[in-house]
XYZ file of C-alpha atoms in Angstrom:
90
model
C -0.138 -0.167 -0.310
C 3.236 2.869 1.253
C 4.432 1.310 -2.339
C 2.358 2.331 -4.340
C 1.283 5.461 -3.245
C 4.510 6.743 -3.427
C 4.227 6.028 -7.341
C 1.370 8.319 -7.799
C 3.105 10.949 -6.124
C 6.295 10.255 -8.376
C 4.054 10.092 -10.603
C 1.868 13.223 -10.055
C 5.015 15.016 -9.504
C 6.745 14.010 -12.685
C 3.893 14.724 -14.320
C 3.862 18.813 -12.827
C 7.531 18.847 -13.985
C 6.878 18.307 -17.706
C 3.490 21.021 -17.822
C 5.486 23.559 -16.174
C 8.651 22.686 -18.676
C 6.164 22.949 -21.684
C 3.264 26.261 -20.435
C 4.656 29.696 -22.680
C 7.436 31.795 -21.442
C 6.523 35.204 -20.095
C 8.091 37.475 -22.269
C 7.635 36.543 -26.071
C 9.753 39.525 -26.569
C 13.928 39.366 -26.823
C 15.738 42.658 -25.135
C 18.836 43.833 -25.682
C 21.571 46.038 -24.923
C 23.402 47.647 -26.882
C 26.837 49.547 -25.552
C 25.093 53.408 -26.450
C 22.378 52.622 -24.125
C 20.360 51.947 -26.703
C 17.444 49.451 -25.878
C 16.162 47.013 -28.391
C 13.515 44.952 -28.655
C 13.067 41.811 -30.793
C 9.169 41.606 -31.260
C 6.907 38.288 -32.356
C 5.206 38.465 -35.414
C 1.936 39.313 -34.006
C 3.075 41.606 -31.628
C 2.334 45.763 -31.793
C 4.444 48.258 -31.587
C 2.739 49.386 -28.383
C 4.271 45.973 -26.423
C 7.542 45.884 -28.112
C 7.482 50.127 -25.396
C 5.653 48.243 -22.862
C 8.652 45.911 -22.846
C 11.413 48.583 -23.435
C 9.725 50.445 -20.790
C 10.230 47.934 -18.354
C 13.585 47.709 -19.291
C 14.696 51.356 -18.954
C 13.031 51.208 -15.448
C 15.606 49.102 -14.262
C 18.195 52.041 -14.718
C 16.044 54.381 -12.515
C 14.699 56.369 -16.792
C 11.310 56.315 -16.744
C 10.444 57.691 -20.932
C 10.848 55.751 -23.858
C 11.605 57.446 -27.295
C 11.608 54.508 -29.998
C 14.678 55.450 -32.598
C 13.633 52.891 -35.411
C 12.064 49.870 -36.026
C 13.525 47.487 -38.457
C 12.195 44.604 -40.204
C 14.505 41.693 -39.973
C 14.686 38.069 -41.869
C 14.434 35.762 -39.185
C 10.811 34.303 -39.303
C 9.842 34.205 -35.517
C 10.786 38.062 -34.360
C 10.154 39.825 -38.037
C 10.664 43.303 -36.248
C 13.615 44.520 -34.225
C 12.460 48.102 -32.655
C 15.149 50.269 -31.311
C 14.225 52.453 -27.954
C 15.916 55.205 -25.691
C 15.816 55.491 -22.137
C 14.968 59.376 -20.564
């Protein structure tokens, strides 16, 4: 009886691990910083510029800055991230 209970607990733990490993990430945007302080945001296919701006603002807030301004929007050849936005923090 005890062995069956332990097996059930182990099976439940494995199932929860698989569900957690396959979940959607909280952010589908790729964020990077350039040496000049510019924030780059790689946006997924169906993302809006306002969503990319929100992600950039969150990155700027790490430095205590509260305003972002878009500098450039670039099309890329990457089918997963077809647009890159560049922002400056103020």
